[in-house]
Coordinates of C-alpha atoms in Angstrom, one line a residue:
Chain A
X28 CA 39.2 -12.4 36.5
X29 CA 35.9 -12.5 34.6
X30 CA 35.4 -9.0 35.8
X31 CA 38.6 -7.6 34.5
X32 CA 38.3 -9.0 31.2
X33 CA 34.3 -7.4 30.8
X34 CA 33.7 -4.9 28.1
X35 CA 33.8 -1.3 29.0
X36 CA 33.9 0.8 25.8
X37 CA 30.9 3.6 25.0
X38 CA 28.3 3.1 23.1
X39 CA 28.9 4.2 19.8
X40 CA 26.6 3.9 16.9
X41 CA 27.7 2.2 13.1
X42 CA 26.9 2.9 9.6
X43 CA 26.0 -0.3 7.4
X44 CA 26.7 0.9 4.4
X45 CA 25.3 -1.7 2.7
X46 CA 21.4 -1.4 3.9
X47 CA 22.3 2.6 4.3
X48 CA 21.2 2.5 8.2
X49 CA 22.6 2.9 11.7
X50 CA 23.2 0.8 14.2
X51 CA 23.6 1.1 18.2
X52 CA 26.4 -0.8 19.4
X53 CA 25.9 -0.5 23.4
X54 CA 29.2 -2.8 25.4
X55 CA 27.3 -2.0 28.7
X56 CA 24.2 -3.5 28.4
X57 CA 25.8 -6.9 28.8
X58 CA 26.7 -6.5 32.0
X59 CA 22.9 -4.9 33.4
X60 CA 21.7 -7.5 36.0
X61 CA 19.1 -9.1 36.0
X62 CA 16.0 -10.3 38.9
X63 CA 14.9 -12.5 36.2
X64 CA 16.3 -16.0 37.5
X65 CA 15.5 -17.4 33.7
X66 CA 13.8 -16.6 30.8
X67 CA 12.1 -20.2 30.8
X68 CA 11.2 -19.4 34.9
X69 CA 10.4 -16.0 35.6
X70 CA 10.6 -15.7 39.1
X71 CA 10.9 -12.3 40.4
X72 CA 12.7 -11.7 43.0
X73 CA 12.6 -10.7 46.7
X74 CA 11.9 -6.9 47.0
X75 CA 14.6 -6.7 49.7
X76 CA 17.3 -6.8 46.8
X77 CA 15.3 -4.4 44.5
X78 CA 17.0 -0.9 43.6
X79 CA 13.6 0.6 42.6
X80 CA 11.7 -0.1 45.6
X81 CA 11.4 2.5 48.0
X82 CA 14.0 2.6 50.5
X83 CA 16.9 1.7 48.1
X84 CA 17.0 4.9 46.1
X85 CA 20.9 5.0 46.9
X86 CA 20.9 1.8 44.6
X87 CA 19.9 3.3 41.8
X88 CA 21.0 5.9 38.7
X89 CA 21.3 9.4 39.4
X90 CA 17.2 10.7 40.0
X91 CA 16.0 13.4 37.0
X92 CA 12.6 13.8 38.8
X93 CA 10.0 12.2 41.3
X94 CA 6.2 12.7 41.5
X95 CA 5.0 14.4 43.8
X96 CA 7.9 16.7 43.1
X97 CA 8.8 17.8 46.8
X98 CA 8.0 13.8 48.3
X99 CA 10.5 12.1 50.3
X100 CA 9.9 8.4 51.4
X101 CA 6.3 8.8 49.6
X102 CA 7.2 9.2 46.0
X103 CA 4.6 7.8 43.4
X104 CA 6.7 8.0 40.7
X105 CA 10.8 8.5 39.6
X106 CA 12.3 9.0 36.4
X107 CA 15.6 8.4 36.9
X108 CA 18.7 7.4 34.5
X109 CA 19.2 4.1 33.4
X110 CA 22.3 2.9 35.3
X111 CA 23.4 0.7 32.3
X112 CA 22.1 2.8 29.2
X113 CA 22.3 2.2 25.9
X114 CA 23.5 5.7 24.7
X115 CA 25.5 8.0 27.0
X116 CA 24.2 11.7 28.0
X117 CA 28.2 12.3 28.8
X118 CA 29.3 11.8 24.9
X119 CA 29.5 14.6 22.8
X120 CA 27.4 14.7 20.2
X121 CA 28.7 13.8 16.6
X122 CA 26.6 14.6 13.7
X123 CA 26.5 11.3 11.9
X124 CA 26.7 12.8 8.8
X125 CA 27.0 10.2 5.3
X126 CA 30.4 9.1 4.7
X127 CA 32.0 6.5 2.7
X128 CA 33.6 3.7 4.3
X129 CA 33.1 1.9 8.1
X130 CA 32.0 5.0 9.8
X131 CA 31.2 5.3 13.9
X132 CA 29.7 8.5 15.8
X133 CA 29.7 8.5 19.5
X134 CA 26.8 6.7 20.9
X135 CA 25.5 10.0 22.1
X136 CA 21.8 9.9 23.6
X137 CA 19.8 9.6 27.0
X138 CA 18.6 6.6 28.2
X139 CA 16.0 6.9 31.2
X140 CA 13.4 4.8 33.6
X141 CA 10.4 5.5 34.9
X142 CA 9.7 3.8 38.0
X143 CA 5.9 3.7 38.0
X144 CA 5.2 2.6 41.8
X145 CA 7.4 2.2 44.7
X146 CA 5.9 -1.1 45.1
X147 CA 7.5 -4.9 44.0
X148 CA 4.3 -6.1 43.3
X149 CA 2.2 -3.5 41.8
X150 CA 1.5 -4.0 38.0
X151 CA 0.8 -1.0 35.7
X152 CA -2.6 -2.9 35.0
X153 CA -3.2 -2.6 38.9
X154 CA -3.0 1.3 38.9
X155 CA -6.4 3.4 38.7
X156 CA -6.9 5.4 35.7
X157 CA -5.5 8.3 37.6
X158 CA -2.4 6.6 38.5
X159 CA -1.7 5.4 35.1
X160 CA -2.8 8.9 33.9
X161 CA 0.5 9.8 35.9
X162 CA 3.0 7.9 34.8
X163 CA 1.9 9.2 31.6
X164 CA 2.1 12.6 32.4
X165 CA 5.6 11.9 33.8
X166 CA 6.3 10.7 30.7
X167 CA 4.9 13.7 28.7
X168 CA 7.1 15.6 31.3
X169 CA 10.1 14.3 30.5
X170 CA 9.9 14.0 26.6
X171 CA 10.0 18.0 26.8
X172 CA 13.1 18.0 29.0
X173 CA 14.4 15.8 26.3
X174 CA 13.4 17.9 23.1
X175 CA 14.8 21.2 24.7
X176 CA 18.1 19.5 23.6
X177 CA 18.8 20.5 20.4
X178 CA 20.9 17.7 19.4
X179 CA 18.1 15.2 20.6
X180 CA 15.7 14.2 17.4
X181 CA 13.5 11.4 18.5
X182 CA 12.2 10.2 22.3
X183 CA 11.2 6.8 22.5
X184 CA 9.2 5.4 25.5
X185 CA 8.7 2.0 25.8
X186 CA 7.6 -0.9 28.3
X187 CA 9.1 -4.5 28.4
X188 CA 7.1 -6.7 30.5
X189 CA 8.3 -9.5 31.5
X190 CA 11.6 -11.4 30.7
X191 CA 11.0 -12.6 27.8
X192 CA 9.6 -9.5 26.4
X193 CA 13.5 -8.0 27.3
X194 CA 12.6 -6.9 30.9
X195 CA 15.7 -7.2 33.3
X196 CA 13.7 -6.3 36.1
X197 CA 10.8 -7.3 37.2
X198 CA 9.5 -4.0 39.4
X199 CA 7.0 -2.3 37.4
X200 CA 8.9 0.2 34.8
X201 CA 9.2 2.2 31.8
X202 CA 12.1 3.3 29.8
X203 CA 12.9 6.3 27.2
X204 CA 15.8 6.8 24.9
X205 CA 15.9 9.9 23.5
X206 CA 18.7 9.8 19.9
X207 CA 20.4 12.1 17.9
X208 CA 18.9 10.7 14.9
X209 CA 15.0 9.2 13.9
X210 CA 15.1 5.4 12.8
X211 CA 14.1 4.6 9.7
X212 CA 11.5 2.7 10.6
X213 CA 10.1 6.0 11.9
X214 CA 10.9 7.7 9.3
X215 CA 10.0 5.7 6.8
X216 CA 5.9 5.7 8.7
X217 CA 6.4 9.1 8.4
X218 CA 7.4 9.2 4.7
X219 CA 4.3 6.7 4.5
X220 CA 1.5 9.2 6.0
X221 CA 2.9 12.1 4.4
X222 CA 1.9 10.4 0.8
X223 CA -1.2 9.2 1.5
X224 CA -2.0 12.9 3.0
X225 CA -0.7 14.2 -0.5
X226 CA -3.2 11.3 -2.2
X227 CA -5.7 11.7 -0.3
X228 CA -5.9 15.1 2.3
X229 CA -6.6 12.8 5.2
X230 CA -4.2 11.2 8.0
X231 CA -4.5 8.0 7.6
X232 CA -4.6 7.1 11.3
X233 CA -7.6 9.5 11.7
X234 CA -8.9 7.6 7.9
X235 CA -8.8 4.3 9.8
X236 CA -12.1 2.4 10.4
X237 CA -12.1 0.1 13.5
X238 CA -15.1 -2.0 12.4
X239 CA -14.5 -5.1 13.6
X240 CA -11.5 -5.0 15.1
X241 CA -11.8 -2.0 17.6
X242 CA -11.4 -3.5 21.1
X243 CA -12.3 -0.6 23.3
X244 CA -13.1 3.0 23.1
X245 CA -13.7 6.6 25.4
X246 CA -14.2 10.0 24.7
X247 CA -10.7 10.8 23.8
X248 CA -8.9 7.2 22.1
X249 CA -10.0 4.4 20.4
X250 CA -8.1 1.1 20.5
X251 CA -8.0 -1.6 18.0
X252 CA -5.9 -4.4 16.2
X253 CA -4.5 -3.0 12.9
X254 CA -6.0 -4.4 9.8
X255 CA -2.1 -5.7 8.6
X256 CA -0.6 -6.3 12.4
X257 CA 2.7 -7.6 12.3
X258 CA 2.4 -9.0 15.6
X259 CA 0.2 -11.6 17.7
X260 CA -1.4 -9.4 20.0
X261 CA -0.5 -6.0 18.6
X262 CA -2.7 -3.4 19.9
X263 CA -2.9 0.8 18.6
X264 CA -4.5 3.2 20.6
X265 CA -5.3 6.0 18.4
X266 CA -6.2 9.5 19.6
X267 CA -9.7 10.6 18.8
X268 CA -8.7 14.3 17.8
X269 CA -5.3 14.1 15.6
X270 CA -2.7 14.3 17.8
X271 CA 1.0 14.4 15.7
X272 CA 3.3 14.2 19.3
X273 CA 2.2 12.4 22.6
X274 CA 3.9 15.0 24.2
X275 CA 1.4 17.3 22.9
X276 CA -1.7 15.5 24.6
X277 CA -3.7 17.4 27.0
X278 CA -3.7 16.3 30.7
X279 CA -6.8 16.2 31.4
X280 CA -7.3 13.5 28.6
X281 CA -4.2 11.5 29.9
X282 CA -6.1 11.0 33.3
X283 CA -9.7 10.7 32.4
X284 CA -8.6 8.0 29.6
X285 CA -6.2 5.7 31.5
X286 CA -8.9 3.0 31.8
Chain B
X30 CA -13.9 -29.7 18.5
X31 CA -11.1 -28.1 18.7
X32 CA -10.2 -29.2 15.6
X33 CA -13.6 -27.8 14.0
X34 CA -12.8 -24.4 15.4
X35 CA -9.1 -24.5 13.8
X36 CA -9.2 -21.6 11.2
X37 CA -8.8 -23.1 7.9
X38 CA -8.4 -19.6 5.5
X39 CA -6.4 -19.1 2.7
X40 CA -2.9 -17.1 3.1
X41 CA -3.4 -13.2 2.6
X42 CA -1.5 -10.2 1.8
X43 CA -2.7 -7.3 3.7
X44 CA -1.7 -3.5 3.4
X45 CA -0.9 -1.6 6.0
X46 CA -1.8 2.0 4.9
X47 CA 0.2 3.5 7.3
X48 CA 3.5 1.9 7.2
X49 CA 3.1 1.4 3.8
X50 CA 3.9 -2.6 3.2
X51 CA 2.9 -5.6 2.8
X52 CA 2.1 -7.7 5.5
X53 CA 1.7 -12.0 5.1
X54 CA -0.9 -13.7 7.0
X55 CA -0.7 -17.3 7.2
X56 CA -3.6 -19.0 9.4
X57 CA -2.7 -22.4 8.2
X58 CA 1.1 -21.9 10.2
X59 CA -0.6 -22.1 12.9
X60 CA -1.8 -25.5 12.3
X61 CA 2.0 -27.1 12.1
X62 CA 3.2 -29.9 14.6
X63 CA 6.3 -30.0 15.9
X64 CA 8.8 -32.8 17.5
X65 CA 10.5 -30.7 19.4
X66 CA 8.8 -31.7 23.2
X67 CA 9.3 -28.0 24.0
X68 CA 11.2 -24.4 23.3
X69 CA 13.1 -24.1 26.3
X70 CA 14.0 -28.3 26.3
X71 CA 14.6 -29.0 22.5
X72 CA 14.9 -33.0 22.3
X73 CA 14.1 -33.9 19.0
X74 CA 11.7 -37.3 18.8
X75 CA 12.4 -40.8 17.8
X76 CA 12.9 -40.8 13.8
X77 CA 10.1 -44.0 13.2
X78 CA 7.6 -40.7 13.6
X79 CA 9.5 -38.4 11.6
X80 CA 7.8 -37.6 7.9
X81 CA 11.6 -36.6 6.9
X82 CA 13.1 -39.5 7.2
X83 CA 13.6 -42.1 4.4
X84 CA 11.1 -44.7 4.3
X85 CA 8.6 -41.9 5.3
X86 CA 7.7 -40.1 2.0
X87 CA 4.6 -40.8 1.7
X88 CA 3.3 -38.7 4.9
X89 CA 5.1 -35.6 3.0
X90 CA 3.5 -33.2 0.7
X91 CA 4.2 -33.7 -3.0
X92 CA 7.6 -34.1 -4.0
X93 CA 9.2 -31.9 -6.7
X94 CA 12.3 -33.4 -7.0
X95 CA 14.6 -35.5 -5.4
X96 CA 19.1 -36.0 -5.9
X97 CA 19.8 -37.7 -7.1
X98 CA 17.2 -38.2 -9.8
X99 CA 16.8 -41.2 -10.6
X100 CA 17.4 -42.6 -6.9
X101 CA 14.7 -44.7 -5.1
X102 CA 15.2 -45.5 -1.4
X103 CA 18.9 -44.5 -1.5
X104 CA 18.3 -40.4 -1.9
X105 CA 20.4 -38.2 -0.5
X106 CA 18.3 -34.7 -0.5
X107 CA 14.5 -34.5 -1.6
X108 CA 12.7 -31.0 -2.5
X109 CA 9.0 -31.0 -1.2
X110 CA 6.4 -28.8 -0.8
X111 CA 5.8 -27.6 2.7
X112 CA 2.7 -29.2 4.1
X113 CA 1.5 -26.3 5.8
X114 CA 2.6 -23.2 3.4
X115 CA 3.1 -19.6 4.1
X116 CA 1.8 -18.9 0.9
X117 CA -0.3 -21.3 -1.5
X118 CA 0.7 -22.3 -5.1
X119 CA -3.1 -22.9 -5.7
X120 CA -4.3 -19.5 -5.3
X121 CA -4.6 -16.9 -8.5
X122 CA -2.2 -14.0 -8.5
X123 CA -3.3 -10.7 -8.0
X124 CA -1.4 -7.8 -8.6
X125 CA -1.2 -6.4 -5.1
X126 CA -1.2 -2.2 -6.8
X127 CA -1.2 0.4 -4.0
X128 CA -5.4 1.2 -3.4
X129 CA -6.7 3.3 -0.3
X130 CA -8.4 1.5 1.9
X131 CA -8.2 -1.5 3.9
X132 CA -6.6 -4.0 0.7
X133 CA -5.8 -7.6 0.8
X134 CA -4.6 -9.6 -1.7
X135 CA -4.6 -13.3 -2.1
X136 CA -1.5 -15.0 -0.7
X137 CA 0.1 -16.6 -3.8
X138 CA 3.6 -17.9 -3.9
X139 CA 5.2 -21.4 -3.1
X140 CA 6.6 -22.6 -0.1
X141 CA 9.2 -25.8 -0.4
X142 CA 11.5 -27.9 2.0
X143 CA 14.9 -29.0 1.3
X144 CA 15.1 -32.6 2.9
X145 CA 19.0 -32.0 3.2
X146 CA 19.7 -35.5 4.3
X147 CA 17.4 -39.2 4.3
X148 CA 19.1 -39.6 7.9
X149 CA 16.9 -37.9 11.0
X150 CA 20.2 -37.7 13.5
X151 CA 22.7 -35.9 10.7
X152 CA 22.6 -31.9 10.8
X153 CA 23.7 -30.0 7.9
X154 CA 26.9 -29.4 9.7
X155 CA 27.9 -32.9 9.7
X156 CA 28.2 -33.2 5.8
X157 CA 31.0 -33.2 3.4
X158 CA 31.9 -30.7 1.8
X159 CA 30.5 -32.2 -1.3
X160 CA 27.6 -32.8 0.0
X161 CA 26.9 -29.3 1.3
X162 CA 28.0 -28.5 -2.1
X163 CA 24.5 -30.5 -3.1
X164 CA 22.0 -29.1 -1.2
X165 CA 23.4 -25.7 -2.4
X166 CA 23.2 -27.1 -6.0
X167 CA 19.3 -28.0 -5.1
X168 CA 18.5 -24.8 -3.8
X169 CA 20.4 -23.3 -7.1
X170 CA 17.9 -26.2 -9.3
X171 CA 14.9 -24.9 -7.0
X172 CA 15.3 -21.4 -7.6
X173 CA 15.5 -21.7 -11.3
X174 CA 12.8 -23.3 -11.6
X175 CA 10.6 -20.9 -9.5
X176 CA 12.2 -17.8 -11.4
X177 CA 10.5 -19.2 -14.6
X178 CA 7.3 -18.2 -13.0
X179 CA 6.3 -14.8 -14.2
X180 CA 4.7 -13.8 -11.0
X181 CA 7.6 -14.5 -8.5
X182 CA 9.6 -11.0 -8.0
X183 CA 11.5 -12.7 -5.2
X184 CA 12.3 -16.2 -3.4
X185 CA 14.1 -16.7 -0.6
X186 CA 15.8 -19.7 0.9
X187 CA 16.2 -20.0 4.9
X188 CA 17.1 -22.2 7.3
X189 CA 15.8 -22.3 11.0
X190 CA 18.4 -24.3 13.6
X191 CA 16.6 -25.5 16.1
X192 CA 13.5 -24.9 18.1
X193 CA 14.0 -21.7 19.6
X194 CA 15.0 -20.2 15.5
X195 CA 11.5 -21.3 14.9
X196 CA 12.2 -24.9 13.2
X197 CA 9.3 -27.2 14.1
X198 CA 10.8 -30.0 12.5
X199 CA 14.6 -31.2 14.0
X200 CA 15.4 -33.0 11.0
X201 CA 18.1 -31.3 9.1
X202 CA 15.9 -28.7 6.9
X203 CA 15.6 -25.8 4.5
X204 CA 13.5 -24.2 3.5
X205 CA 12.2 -21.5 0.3
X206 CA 9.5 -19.4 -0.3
X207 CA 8.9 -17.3 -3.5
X208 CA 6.7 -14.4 -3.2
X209 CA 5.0 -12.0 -6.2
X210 CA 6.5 -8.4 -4.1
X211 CA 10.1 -8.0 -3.7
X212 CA 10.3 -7.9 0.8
X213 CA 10.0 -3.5 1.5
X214 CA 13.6 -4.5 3.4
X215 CA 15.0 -6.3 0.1
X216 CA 14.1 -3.7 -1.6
X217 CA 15.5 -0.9 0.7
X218 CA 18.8 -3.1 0.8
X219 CA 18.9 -3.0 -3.0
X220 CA 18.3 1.0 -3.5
X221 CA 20.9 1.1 -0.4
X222 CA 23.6 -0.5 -2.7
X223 CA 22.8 1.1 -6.4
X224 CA 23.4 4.7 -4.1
X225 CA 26.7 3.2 -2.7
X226 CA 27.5 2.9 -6.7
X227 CA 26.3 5.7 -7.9
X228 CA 28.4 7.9 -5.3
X229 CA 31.8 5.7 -5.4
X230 CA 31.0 3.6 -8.4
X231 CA 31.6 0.1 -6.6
X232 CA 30.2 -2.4 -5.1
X233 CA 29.5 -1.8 -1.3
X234 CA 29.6 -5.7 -0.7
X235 CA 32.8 -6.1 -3.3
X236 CA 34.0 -2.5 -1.4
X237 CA 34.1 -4.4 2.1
X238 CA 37.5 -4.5 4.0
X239 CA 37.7 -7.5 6.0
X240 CA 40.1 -6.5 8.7
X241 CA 39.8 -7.8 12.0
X242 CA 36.5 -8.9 11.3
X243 CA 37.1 -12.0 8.9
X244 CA 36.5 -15.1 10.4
X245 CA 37.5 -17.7 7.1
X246 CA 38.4 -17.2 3.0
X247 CA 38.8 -19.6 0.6
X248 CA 39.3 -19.2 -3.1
X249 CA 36.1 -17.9 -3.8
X250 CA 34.7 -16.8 -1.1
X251 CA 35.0 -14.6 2.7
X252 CA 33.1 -15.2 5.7
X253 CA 33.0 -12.2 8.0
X254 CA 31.1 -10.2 10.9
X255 CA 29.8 -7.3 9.3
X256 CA 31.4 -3.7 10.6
X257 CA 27.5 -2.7 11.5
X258 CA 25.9 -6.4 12.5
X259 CA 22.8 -6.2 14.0
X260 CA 22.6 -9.8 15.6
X261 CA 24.6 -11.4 17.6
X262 CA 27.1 -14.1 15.4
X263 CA 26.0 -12.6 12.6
X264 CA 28.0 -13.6 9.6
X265 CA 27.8 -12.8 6.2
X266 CA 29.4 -15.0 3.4
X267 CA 30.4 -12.9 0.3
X268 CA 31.9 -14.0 -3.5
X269 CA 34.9 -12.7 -3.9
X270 CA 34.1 -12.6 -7.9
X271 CA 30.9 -9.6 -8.0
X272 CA 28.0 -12.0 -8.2
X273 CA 24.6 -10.4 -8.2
X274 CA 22.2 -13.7 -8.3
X275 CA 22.6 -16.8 -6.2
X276 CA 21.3 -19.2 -9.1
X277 CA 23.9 -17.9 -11.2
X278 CA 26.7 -19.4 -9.0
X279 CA 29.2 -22.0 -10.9
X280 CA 28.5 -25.1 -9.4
X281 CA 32.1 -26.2 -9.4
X282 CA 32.8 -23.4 -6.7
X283 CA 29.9 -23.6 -4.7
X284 CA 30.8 -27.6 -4.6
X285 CA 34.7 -26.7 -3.6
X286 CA 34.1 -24.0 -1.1
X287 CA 31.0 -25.6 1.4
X288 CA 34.0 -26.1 3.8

């Protein structure tokens, strides 16, 4: 009866026309399970039920990729679709253009994981360098999958850790949603850097001094806590060399840097 | 020891250069008790140790005024200063102008409570019209008052419900903090609405239509989910007369329309 009565509308995305943004409405997410028993008790599960250890691929989203690309029950790595996403590769894409009034587009997008072991247990803080450097490369992988769409205009990839953090799962995993639109939060940061360029002819996160505040550093990145963090605990890691897209970033740096 | 190792600096404004904003830092926060026993098990403690209560005054910051005024015991709402501030009423203003570098200015601005009833057990909800009606007047009063400062470009009044909103105290509580920048989102919110105007030359909040979406209405006022809410039960409650400024509310219809 429950079931019956549970929300199963597409995603669509909604002009506030009083703050001038957009926002994702996404029905499906509230119905994406959980491993989490509670927020206040995070006990992971038993791997036996776990669609993204190996063994249960049938569980799971449709795959995009796996690394290495021709392994069977040996995978390292899948990116595969996110089987409750918050935007919908099947929509067609609406170009939210600036109208006056309560205005929806089609929550048009692609929402994707990145299983980063086939293991419950394994942490992304217990891969070696090289490992991590390969998640990140699948990352880097799939962001220029994503940007080959032309209706696609910014990739996100992000981690929640935990379940408090946002995680539903608790086997080690990244996501990415890619958006016919940039947020304005992004945009806005890029409005930023692009006047203090014109005030000063330097990119501000190549003009930032660590001093104190660096925590580590290698050939390639520096990592610090920003002078005016808005968070406890907020860390930057900051290419050496600028670097404007991640997708950009040389292998060879990803691996030797993952430390 | 501990307690020597607390930090004990005064509130800062910082700039982040990259995002370009301001960014409140508040060590003495940190420092705050709380009765509630714990986040995920909110029971608030016995009122003999609560500092709201009446007969407790004296373990409160400095009073600034109290309703009605020329009550002893018998209050019904006191305005305080917050004991451990956001921002501090002691510190000079500086004019935080945009500088390269790493620039912080000091963290000026006031930071009060609304005591909105003398009884620990009674929430904000269980009050009379009328009396709601009062506590809006005192945060009309408070307002005012701070608006005659030449430094405050903004104050805002707030109130956190329960522990896991971020109240630390569970006695019935608001609370209002007057800053010298007008808030980057303010700000955005405000240009937002003069575009709406310029382009249709109303009101974007007067221009709502309620629809489906009203939830109560009264003579003077709507309640409503917004078209493009961001939070779950969001609800915004609008004048149905264009009002542009809070303080300048009649006091008869704030007093007649708390329902």
């Amino acid at each position: 009866m429950a079931e019956a009565e549970t929300p199963n509308r597409s995603p669509e995305i909604r002009k506030d026309k009083i703050h001038n943004r957009w926002v994702l409405f996404s029905p499906a997410r509230s119905r994406r399970p959980s491993d989490f028993k509670a927020k206040s008790n995070p006990q992971p599960n038993n791997q036996t039920e776990c669609p993204f250890c190996a063994g249960h691929e049938h569980e799971c989203a449709p795959e995009i990729f796996r690394v290495p690309a021709d392994s069977t029950n040996d995978w390292k790595i899948r990116v595969i679709q996110n089987l409750y996403p918050a935007v919908s590769r099947e929509l067609d894409f609406q170009n939210p253009v600036s109208l006056v009034g309560d205005v929806a587009v089609s929550g048009f997008g692609f929402h994707d994981v990145v299983i980063e072991s086939p293991v419950h247990s394994v942490n992304l803080s217990d891969l070696s360098p090289a490992q991590v450097g390969e998640v990140l490369l699948a990352c880097k992988k799939r962001i220029e999958q994503l940007r080959s769409c032309d209706s696609i205009k910014y990739v996100q990839v992000f981690k929640n850790h935990g379940a408090s953090a946002g995680a539903s799962m608790s086997h080690s995993h990244s996501q990415m949603i890619a958006l016919p639109i940039v947020p304005p939060t992004v945009s806005a940061r890029l409005d930023s850097m692009m006047e203090y360029y014109k005030q000063t002819g330097k990119c501000s996160l190549c003009d930032i001094q660590p001093n104190e505040l660096l925590i580590a550093e290698s050939d390639h990145f520096i990592s610090l806590v920003p002078f005016a963090a808005t968070f406890a605990f907020e860390i930057w890691i900051i290419p050496r060399d600028h670097s404007s897209h991640f997708h950009e970033i040389d292998s060879e740096k990803l691996s030797a840097n993952s430390t």
